[in-house]
Amino acid sequence: MIRLISSKLFWRSVLIFNAISVLLPVFFLINSSLRSSTDFANNPMELARHPYWHNFAQVWQNGDFANFLKNSLIITGGSLIVILAFGVGAGFVLGRYQFRGQNLILGFVLTAMLIPAKLMILPLFIQLKWMHLLDSHLGLILVYASGSLPAAIFILSGFFRALPVDLDNAARMDGASEGQMIRKVLMPLVRPGLAIVTIYAAIPIWNDFFLPLVFIQSPEKKTIMQGLTIFFGEYASQWGVLFAGLMIASLPLIILYLILSEQFIKGLTAGAVKG
Amino acid sequence: MAKQGLKRQQNRMALILLTPALATILIFTTIPAFTTLSYAFFHWNGFQRGSFAGFENFSRLFHFPFRDQFFMAMRHNFLVFIGIFLFQTSLGIFLAYALFKIRRGQRFHRTVAFFPVIFSLVIVGYTWQIILNPFFGPVDYLFHSLHLDTFARAWLGDTSTALPTLVFINLWRWVGFPTIIFLAGLNAISTDYVEAARIDGASEGQIFRKILFPLLAPSMTIVTILTFIGAFEWFDLPYVLGGSSGGPAGATDTLALMFYRLSFGSVDSIANQIGIGSALGVIIFIIVGVGATLGAKWLRGREVEA
């Protein structure tokens, strides 16, 4: 027993077993999306030997689905632009300048990081209503931005702080303004930080369904994850179509993950793993 | 002179660059967080604020008809925390150790282990709902075709299996996260300790128990705290699979679901109760805040310097 546990073979089999448990449900999802609903109902475990693409066509013909995807892209993209633009500015100032009240601002940002978004949903709802930002993409974008900005500022200020001071002085000697110095000299050097912040913020926003559930009422403004819940009511027991819908909703992230897995792991565990 | 000019330029720059970020956080996080506290102390009529209520909203939570719901939801949150802690955390350490031991193909297995974390809980929830469907799902299909009919059941529709099944689905989706944190913790441990122990004739089991596991304490602290916060704010998965009332028959109800029902109404009662909902929000916040702070303090106390 002890010899078994200390053998490499045992640990390798653990990893293979884990890979199967992870990939089997994903394979099931992909496979079933390529089978007709009646075929699936007869036997859920057969291979899709003759891919039934009609499911995907049917999802696409339901015009709402494409619209949900577009809304999610607008909201995720818009939030990212705000987070990166505001986050780089604040991260630069807090990481690179020294001034009175700096610790106070850092404390303010850190405290905001600890506030759970779900619990202030009520005042946010009433506040957004009052600001005429309820049931609007812009309102959602600003709430998401506010939620991710504290961590983004924290991560980016760390990256800015790590750059040598001589860099700034050299740029200033060459007559660069502070703005030029940030854009031309420092920004390219904090690119890994920008990648981490992008993934840290974008994935949870793309995947979220709680805030749209509360803030968005118009059917034409709903996001893809919210749309899936409607879709599941509409196409109940049309298995092939449901699986195709799930596939389309998850495909963008699966493809990105296959290309950028290292950045994904770093970005999504940012804050929990030191260094 | 030039230096003063630079200082002035920097001050202006700091103001221009800090204001947008800080204003956004102030308006959409800090201010609502403070007002949420005040909401709990007022009477509400729909979304209209009424007179001062003192602690009435809190006391109503502990009386009929909310009392039973409240304690049952809290019990579920607690059970979920224990379940996640026992199974997800230990499996995370187990997988991290496997990744740590096996260098060849590590990158592939690391990528695969983390893969489910990128999926939306809506997608994870619906996929598993079909996999576990008693009539069309492959799991019960397999049990039936192996003549093990006693094992086949409506996993998510049966009050006795619904919550454990949700914890299992949560495990499938999340276990890669603690795995990566523990793997980073293992990689951060100096190889000198392990080498020295090996020279002294320690077995692999001894090395894990006496050296690696104690030095993993900082990772353990982070994972435990995040698990605690996640368990007491658990919403997405039970909402997707059981609806806002934590179906079947409240078997998967949680504090966050109850908070949602009170705040925005539900199928059974269209009228919302913002005052009582906010009181519950404050209570969840206190549980999470106090629990996480005390837990972090206690867990950090038992960390050893690596």
CSV table of C-alpha atoms in Angstrom, one decimal, chain A residues 103-115 150 154:
chain,number,residue,atom,x,y,z
A,103,ASN,CA,-2.2,55.4,2.4
A,104,LEU,CA,-5.7,56.7,2.9
A,105,ILE,CA,-6.5,56.2,-0.7
A,106,LEU,CA,-4.9,52.7,-0.7
A,107,GLY,CA,-7.0,51.9,2.4
A,108,PHE,CA,-10.2,53.1,0.6
A,109,VAL,CA,-9.4,50.9,-2.3
A,110,LEU,CA,-8.6,47.8,-0.2
A,111,THR,CA,-11.8,48.2,1.9
A,112,ALA,CA,-13.9,48.4,-1.3
A,113,MET,CA,-12.3,45.0,-2.3
A,114,LEU,CA,-13.7,43.4,0.8
A,115,ILE,CA,-17.3,44.4,0.2
A,150,PRO,CA,-10.1,47.8,-6.6
A,154,PHE,CA,-4.0,46.8,-6.6
